[in-house]
């Protein structure tokens, strides 16, 4: 009988941690290496009904026991389990997406870490030390922890659903435009201000350029969102973010991009992303920092879209000669905040971005070759492969 292992955070297809947890649960169940136990409620699920059915099977098996456990414990309190527990950890070892809010400890407790802020407090270091194992989502994040004394940290990259994300014919809805795709929640480290400035300048040369972006962010009060007011290009972006959401039309208009130059798409479930990505001529990711590998960049590469990637932090794990267009000119990132270190971050050079976009625009044969090489690279990072690796690291 396969051993049980608990996943403490919410799973779902619409956000990074949720997708990671979902794939851990699904892949462990399908491989038979372990029986997943979901400790947090499943978030609203509007994706693949077959995937939903598998998650419901996992949740239904333990729903009664989990709910009974909750009634015996006070939210915020510690709950001890007799099986291993996986915990999602962000910056400063903050637990992610646990609902209801309990502090779970297992027969062994394994921390999975994605961090962007190298400024780690003494308390956070003590928290990291309380875990039986720590696995970071990128080589850079692993090295940050090791440099701060957390020597036992290992590394496992995220995966790609290669059944969804792979090269396939375009539908041709945007065939008369040069389409630049950009994805990632709106915040300073994702570099949307850089994308806007680069597209604005590139469009001056090539007016048929269209930016297709997926930048919605359901947590607009987040730490990195507010730092957009320190953008070196468009510091006024935060004026377009309010309680009612993001005023995209105003944001792009004030940045010099007219309405017909941009399509800002709403939050989109994972299984609909490939059809959008494949319509693009190029994908642009001048991100200032990635604690993991940047899953949406991996997915775009897997679809065969030539990708322009900033050569810093977690991106370095997916940059390979000929498989993308790396942005090597990385300057220090200057952001003033007493609780933030930008050591290891990178500020991409706009001129280098324009050069990369010009390569794709002028040499479509070379662009296709780059896209194909990127897809081949990502084919080796299926979720099955990566979760098998993670399972080995934590002794399953």
Coordinates of C-alpha atoms in Angstrom, one line a residue:
X1 CA 0.0 0.0 0.0
X2 CA 1.4 3.4 -1.0
X3 CA 2.3 5.7 2.0
X4 CA 0.2 8.8 2.6
X5 CA 1.6 12.3 2.3
X6 CA -0.3 15.5 3.1
X7 CA -0.3 18.7 1.1
X8 CA -1.0 21.6 3.4
X9 CA -1.9 24.4 0.9
X10 CA -4.8 25.0 -1.4
X11 CA -4.6 23.4 -4.8
X12 CA -6.1 24.7 -8.1
X13 CA -5.3 25.5 -11.7
X14 CA -5.4 29.3 -11.7
X15 CA -2.3 30.3 -9.6
X16 CA 1.3 29.1 -9.3
X17 CA 1.2 27.4 -5.9
X18 CA -2.2 25.9 -6.6
X19 CA -1.0 24.3 -9.8
X20 CA 2.2 23.0 -8.1
X21 CA 0.1 21.4 -5.4
X22 CA -2.4 20.0 -7.9
X23 CA 0.3 18.4 -9.9
X24 CA 2.0 16.9 -6.8
X25 CA -1.3 15.3 -5.9
X26 CA -2.2 14.1 -9.4
X27 CA 1.3 12.7 -10.2
X28 CA 1.8 11.0 -6.9
X29 CA -1.7 9.3 -7.2
X30 CA -1.1 8.2 -10.8
X31 CA 2.4 6.9 -10.2
X32 CA 1.4 5.0 -7.1
X33 CA 4.4 6.3 -5.1
X34 CA 2.2 7.9 -2.5
X35 CA -1.4 8.6 -1.6
X36 CA -2.0 12.4 -1.4
X37 CA -4.0 13.9 1.4
X38 CA -5.3 17.5 0.9
X39 CA -5.4 19.5 4.1
X40 CA -6.8 22.7 2.6
X41 CA -10.0 23.2 0.7
X42 CA -9.8 23.1 -3.1
X43 CA -10.2 26.6 -4.5
X44 CA -13.0 27.3 -7.1
X45 CA -12.1 25.0 -10.0
X46 CA -13.2 25.9 -13.5
X47 CA -10.7 23.8 -15.5
X48 CA -10.4 20.3 -16.9
X49 CA -13.4 18.3 -15.6
X50 CA -11.3 15.0 -15.7
X51 CA -8.6 16.7 -13.6
X52 CA -11.3 18.0 -11.3
X53 CA -12.7 14.5 -10.9
X54 CA -9.3 13.1 -9.9
X55 CA -8.9 15.9 -7.3
X56 CA -12.4 15.2 -5.9
X57 CA -11.4 11.5 -5.5
X58 CA -8.4 12.6 -3.5
X59 CA -10.4 15.1 -1.4
X60 CA -13.4 12.8 -0.8
X61 CA -11.2 10.0 0.6
X62 CA -10.0 12.1 3.5
X63 CA -12.7 14.8 3.8
X64 CA -14.4 13.4 6.9
X65 CA -11.1 12.9 8.8
X66 CA -9.8 16.3 7.9
X67 CA -13.0 18.1 8.9
X68 CA -13.1 16.2 12.2
X69 CA -9.5 17.2 12.9
X70 CA -10.4 20.8 12.3
X71 CA -13.3 20.7 14.8
X72 CA -10.8 19.5 17.5
X73 CA -8.3 22.3 16.8
X74 CA -8.4 26.1 16.9
X75 CA -7.5 28.0 13.7
X76 CA -3.9 29.2 14.0
X77 CA -3.0 26.3 16.3
X78 CA -0.6 23.5 15.7
X79 CA -1.9 20.2 14.3
X80 CA 0.3 17.1 14.5
X81 CA -0.1 14.3 12.0
X82 CA 1.3 10.8 11.8
X83 CA 2.1 11.1 8.1
X84 CA 4.6 13.3 6.2
X85 CA 3.5 16.9 5.4
X86 CA 4.5 19.1 2.5
X87 CA 4.5 22.9 3.3
X88 CA 4.5 25.8 0.8
X89 CA 7.0 28.5 1.9
X90 CA 7.5 31.9 0.4
X91 CA 9.7 34.8 1.4
X92 CA 10.9 34.7 5.0
X93 CA 9.5 31.2 5.3
X94 CA 5.9 32.5 5.3
X95 CA 3.4 29.6 4.8
X96 CA 1.3 30.0 1.6
X97 CA -2.4 29.5 0.9
X98 CA -3.2 27.3 4.0
X99 CA -7.0 27.4 4.5
X100 CA -8.3 27.1 7.2
X101 CA -5.2 28.4 8.9
X102 CA -3.5 25.6 10.9
X103 CA 0.2 24.9 11.5
X104 CA 0.6 21.3 10.4
X105 CA 3.6 19.2 11.5
X106 CA 4.0 15.6 10.3
X107 CA 6.0 12.6 11.0
X108 CA 8.3 14.4 8.7
X109 CA 7.7 18.0 7.5
X110 CA 9.1 19.0 4.1
X111 CA 9.3 22.6 3.1
X112 CA 9.0 23.6 -0.6
X113 CA 10.5 27.1 -1.1
X114 CA 10.0 29.8 -3.7
X115 CA 11.6 33.1 -2.6
X116 CA 12.5 36.3 -4.4
X117 CA 13.7 38.4 -1.4
X118 CA 17.2 37.4 -0.3
X119 CA 16.7 39.5 2.9
X120 CA 16.0 36.6 5.3
X121 CA 15.3 37.3 8.9
X122 CA 16.8 35.4 11.9
X123 CA 13.3 34.1 12.7
X124 CA 12.8 32.8 9.2
X125 CA 16.2 31.0 9.3
X126 CA 15.0 29.3 12.6
X127 CA 11.8 28.3 10.8
X128 CA 13.7 26.8 7.9
X129 CA 15.8 24.9 10.4
X130 CA 12.7 23.2 11.8
X131 CA 12.0 21.3 8.6
X132 CA 13.2 17.8 7.9
X133 CA 14.0 18.8 4.3
X134 CA 13.9 21.9 2.2
X135 CA 13.5 21.9 -1.6
X136 CA 13.9 25.2 -3.5
X137 CA 12.2 25.8 -6.9
X138 CA 15.4 27.1 -8.6
X139 CA 19.2 26.8 -8.3
X140 CA 19.3 30.6 -7.5
X141 CA 16.8 30.2 -4.6
X142 CA 18.7 27.1 -3.3
X143 CA 22.0 29.0 -3.4
X144 CA 20.5 32.0 -1.6
X145 CA 19.4 29.8 1.3
X146 CA 22.7 27.9 1.4
X147 CA 24.6 31.2 1.5
X148 CA 22.6 32.2 4.5
X149 CA 23.4 29.0 6.3
X150 CA 20.6 26.7 5.3
X151 CA 23.1 24.2 3.8
X152 CA 20.8 21.2 3.5
X153 CA 18.5 22.8 0.9
X154 CA 18.1 20.9 -2.4
X155 CA 16.6 22.0 -5.7
X156 CA 13.7 20.7 -7.9
X157 CA 12.4 22.6 -10.9
X158 CA 8.7 22.9 -11.7
X159 CA 7.3 20.9 -14.6
X160 CA 5.2 21.4 -17.7
X161 CA 2.0 19.6 -18.7
X162 CA 3.4 18.4 -22.0
X163 CA 0.0 17.0 -23.0
X164 CA -1.3 20.6 -23.1
X165 CA 1.8 22.6 -23.8
X166 CA 3.5 21.5 -27.0
X167 CA 3.9 22.8 -30.5
X168 CA 0.7 22.7 -32.6
X169 CA -0.9 24.7 -35.5
X170 CA -2.0 28.3 -34.9
X171 CA -5.7 29.2 -35.3
X172 CA -4.5 32.3 -37.2
X173 CA -6.8 34.8 -35.5
X174 CA -4.0 37.4 -35.3
X175 CA -2.2 36.5 -38.5
X176 CA -1.9 40.2 -39.7
X177 CA -0.1 41.3 -36.5
X178 CA 3.3 40.7 -35.0
X179 CA 2.2 39.3 -31.7
X180 CA 4.3 39.6 -28.5
X181 CA 3.0 37.5 -25.6
X182 CA 3.7 38.5 -22.0
X183 CA 2.4 36.7 -18.9
X184 CA 2.7 36.9 -15.1
X185 CA 0.9 38.7 -12.3
X186 CA 1.3 42.5 -12.3
X187 CA 4.2 43.5 -10.0
X188 CA 7.6 45.1 -10.1
X189 CA 9.6 41.8 -10.2
X190 CA 7.7 40.5 -13.3
X191 CA 8.8 43.6 -15.2
X192 CA 5.6 44.6 -17.0
X193 CA 6.8 48.2 -17.0
X194 CA 9.9 47.0 -19.0
X195 CA 7.6 45.1 -21.4
X196 CA 5.4 48.2 -22.0
X197 CA 8.4 50.4 -22.7
X198 CA 10.0 47.8 -25.1
X199 CA 6.7 47.3 -27.0
X200 CA 6.1 51.0 -27.2
X201 CA 9.5 51.6 -28.8
X202 CA 9.3 48.5 -31.0
X203 CA 5.9 49.6 -32.3
X204 CA 7.4 52.8 -33.5
X205 CA 9.4 50.7 -36.0
X206 CA 6.7 48.1 -36.6
X207 CA 3.2 49.5 -36.1
X208 CA 1.5 46.2 -36.7
X209 CA 2.9 45.0 -33.3
X210 CA 0.3 43.7 -30.9
X211 CA 1.0 43.0 -27.2
X212 CA -1.1 40.1 -25.8
X213 CA -0.8 40.1 -22.1
X214 CA -2.0 38.0 -19.1
X215 CA -1.1 40.2 -16.2
X216 CA -4.1 40.0 -13.9
X217 CA -3.3 39.9 -10.2
X218 CA -6.0 38.9 -7.7
X219 CA -3.9 40.2 -4.8
X220 CA -3.4 43.8 -5.6
X221 CA -2.3 44.8 -2.1
X222 CA 0.8 42.6 -2.4
X223 CA 4.3 43.7 -1.5
X224 CA 5.7 43.7 -5.0
X225 CA 2.7 45.3 -6.6
X226 CA 3.1 48.5 -4.7
X227 CA 6.7 48.8 -5.7
X228 CA 5.7 49.5 -9.3
X229 CA 5.7 53.2 -8.2
X230 CA 9.5 52.9 -8.4
X231 CA 9.5 51.8 -12.0
X232 CA 12.3 53.5 -14.0
X233 CA 10.0 53.7 -17.0
X234 CA 6.4 54.1 -15.9
X235 CA 6.1 55.0 -12.2
X236 CA 2.5 56.1 -12.7
X237 CA 1.2 52.6 -13.2
X238 CA 0.0 52.3 -9.7
X239 CA -2.5 55.2 -10.3
X240 CA -4.3 52.7 -12.5
X241 CA -4.7 50.1 -9.7
X242 CA -7.6 50.5 -7.3
X243 CA -10.2 48.8 -5.2
X244 CA -12.2 48.0 -8.4
X245 CA -9.2 46.3 -10.0
X246 CA -6.8 47.4 -12.8
X247 CA -7.8 50.1 -15.3
X248 CA -5.8 48.6 -18.2
X249 CA -7.0 51.0 -20.8
X250 CA -5.8 54.0 -18.8
X251 CA -2.5 52.2 -17.9
X252 CA -1.6 51.5 -21.5
X253 CA -2.8 54.9 -22.8
X254 CA -0.7 56.8 -20.3
X255 CA 2.3 54.7 -21.3
X256 CA 1.9 55.5 -25.0
X257 CA 0.2 52.3 -26.2
X258 CA -3.2 52.9 -28.0
X259 CA -6.1 50.5 -27.5
X260 CA -5.4 48.7 -30.8
X261 CA -1.9 47.9 -29.8
X262 CA -2.8 45.8 -26.7
X263 CA -5.1 42.9 -25.8
X264 CA -5.1 42.5 -22.0
X265 CA -6.7 39.2 -21.3
X266 CA -8.5 38.3 -18.0
X267 CA -7.3 35.6 -15.5
X268 CA -7.3 32.4 -17.6
X269 CA -7.3 28.8 -16.5
X270 CA -4.3 26.8 -17.2
X271 CA -5.8 24.5 -19.8
X272 CA -6.8 27.4 -22.0
X273 CA -3.3 29.0 -22.1
X274 CA -1.7 26.9 -25.0
X275 CA -4.3 28.2 -27.6
X276 CA -3.4 31.8 -26.6
X277 CA 0.4 31.3 -26.5
X278 CA 0.6 29.6 -29.9
X279 CA -0.8 32.7 -31.6
X280 CA 2.3 34.6 -30.6
X281 CA 5.3 35.3 -32.7
X282 CA 7.5 35.8 -29.6
X283 CA 7.1 35.8 -25.8
X284 CA 8.9 38.4 -23.7
X285 CA 9.9 37.8 -20.1
X286 CA 12.3 40.6 -18.9
X287 CA 11.6 39.6 -15.3
X288 CA 13.7 41.2 -12.6
X289 CA 13.5 38.1 -10.4
X290 CA 12.0 34.6 -10.3
X291 CA 12.2 32.5 -7.2
X292 CA 11.3 29.5 -9.3
X293 CA 11.8 29.0 -13.0
X294 CA 8.8 31.1 -14.1
X295 CA 6.2 28.5 -15.0
X296 CA 4.5 30.6 -17.7
X297 CA 7.8 31.0 -19.5
X298 CA 8.4 27.3 -19.4
X299 CA 4.9 26.8 -20.8
X300 CA 5.4 29.3 -23.7
X301 CA 8.7 27.5 -24.5
X302 CA 7.0 24.2 -24.5
X303 CA 4.5 25.5 -27.1
X304 CA 7.3 26.3 -29.4
X305 CA 7.1 30.0 -29.0
X306 CA 10.6 31.7 -29.2
X307 CA 11.1 33.3 -25.8
X308 CA 13.1 36.3 -24.7
X309 CA 14.3 35.7 -21.2
X310 CA 16.2 37.8 -18.7
X311 CA 19.4 36.0 -17.6
X312 CA 18.9 36.3 -13.9
X313 CA 17.7 34.3 -10.8
X314 CA 15.4 31.4 -11.6
X315 CA 15.4 32.0 -15.4
X316 CA 19.0 30.8 -15.5
X317 CA 17.7 27.2 -15.0
X318 CA 15.8 27.3 -18.3
X319 CA 18.3 29.2 -20.5
X320 CA 20.2 27.1 -22.9
X321 CA 22.0 28.0 -26.1
X322 CA 19.7 28.1 -29.1
X323 CA 16.6 27.3 -27.0
X324 CA 15.7 31.0 -26.2
X325 CA 16.9 34.5 -26.7
X326 CA 18.7 35.4 -23.4
X327 CA 19.0 39.0 -22.2
X328 CA 22.6 38.9 -20.9
X329 CA 23.0 42.7 -20.1
X330 CA 21.7 42.6 -16.6
X331 CA 22.2 45.7 -14.5
X332 CA 21.6 46.0 -10.7
X333 CA 18.0 46.7 -9.7
X334 CA 17.5 49.8 -7.6
X335 CA 14.4 49.7 -5.4
X336 CA 14.3 51.4 -2.1
X337 CA 12.6 49.4 0.7
X338 CA 14.0 48.6 4.1
X339 CA 12.7 45.0 4.0
X340 CA 13.9 44.1 0.4
X341 CA 17.2 43.0 -1.0
X342 CA 17.6 42.9 -4.8
X343 CA 20.8 40.9 -4.7
X344 CA 20.7 38.5 -7.7
X345 CA 17.9 40.5 -9.4
X346 CA 18.5 41.9 -12.9
X347 CA 17.4 45.0 -14.8
X348 CA 17.2 44.1 -18.5
X349 CA 18.5 46.5 -21.1
X350 CA 15.7 47.9 -23.4
X351 CA 18.1 48.0 -26.4
X352 CA 19.0 44.3 -26.0
X353 CA 15.3 43.5 -25.8
X354 CA 14.7 45.4 -29.1
X355 CA 17.5 43.5 -30.7
X356 CA 16.0 40.2 -29.7
X357 CA 12.6 41.2 -31.0
X358 CA 14.2 42.3 -34.3
X359 CA 15.8 38.9 -34.7
X360 CA 12.4 37.2 -34.5
X361 CA 10.7 39.8 -36.7
X362 CA 13.3 39.7 -39.5
X363 CA 14.4 36.0 -39.4
X364 CA 11.3 33.8 -39.0
X365 CA 13.3 30.7 -39.9
X366 CA 15.7 31.3 -37.1
X367 CA 12.8 32.1 -34.8
X368 CA 11.1 28.8 -35.5
X369 CA 14.4 26.9 -34.8
X370 CA 14.7 28.7 -31.5
X371 CA 11.1 27.8 -30.7
X372 CA 11.5 24.2 -31.6
X373 CA 14.7 23.9 -29.5
X374 CA 12.9 25.5 -26.6
X375 CA 10.0 23.0 -26.9
X376 CA 12.5 20.1 -27.1
X377 CA 14.2 21.4 -23.9
X378 CA 10.8 21.6 -22.0
X379 CA 9.8 18.1 -23.1
X380 CA 12.4 16.9 -20.6
X381 CA 10.6 18.7 -17.8
X382 CA 7.2 17.0 -17.7
X383 CA 5.4 17.2 -14.4
X384 CA 5.8 13.4 -14.0
X385 CA 9.5 13.7 -14.3
X386 CA 9.8 16.6 -11.9
X387 CA 7.4 15.2 -9.2
X388 CA 9.2 11.9 -9.4
X389 CA 12.4 13.8 -8.7
X390 CA 10.8 15.7 -5.8
X391 CA 9.4 12.4 -4.4
X392 CA 12.9 11.0 -4.4
X393 CA 14.4 14.1 -2.6
X394 CA 11.9 13.7 0.3
X395 CA 12.2 10.0 0.6
X396 CA 8.9 8.8 -0.9

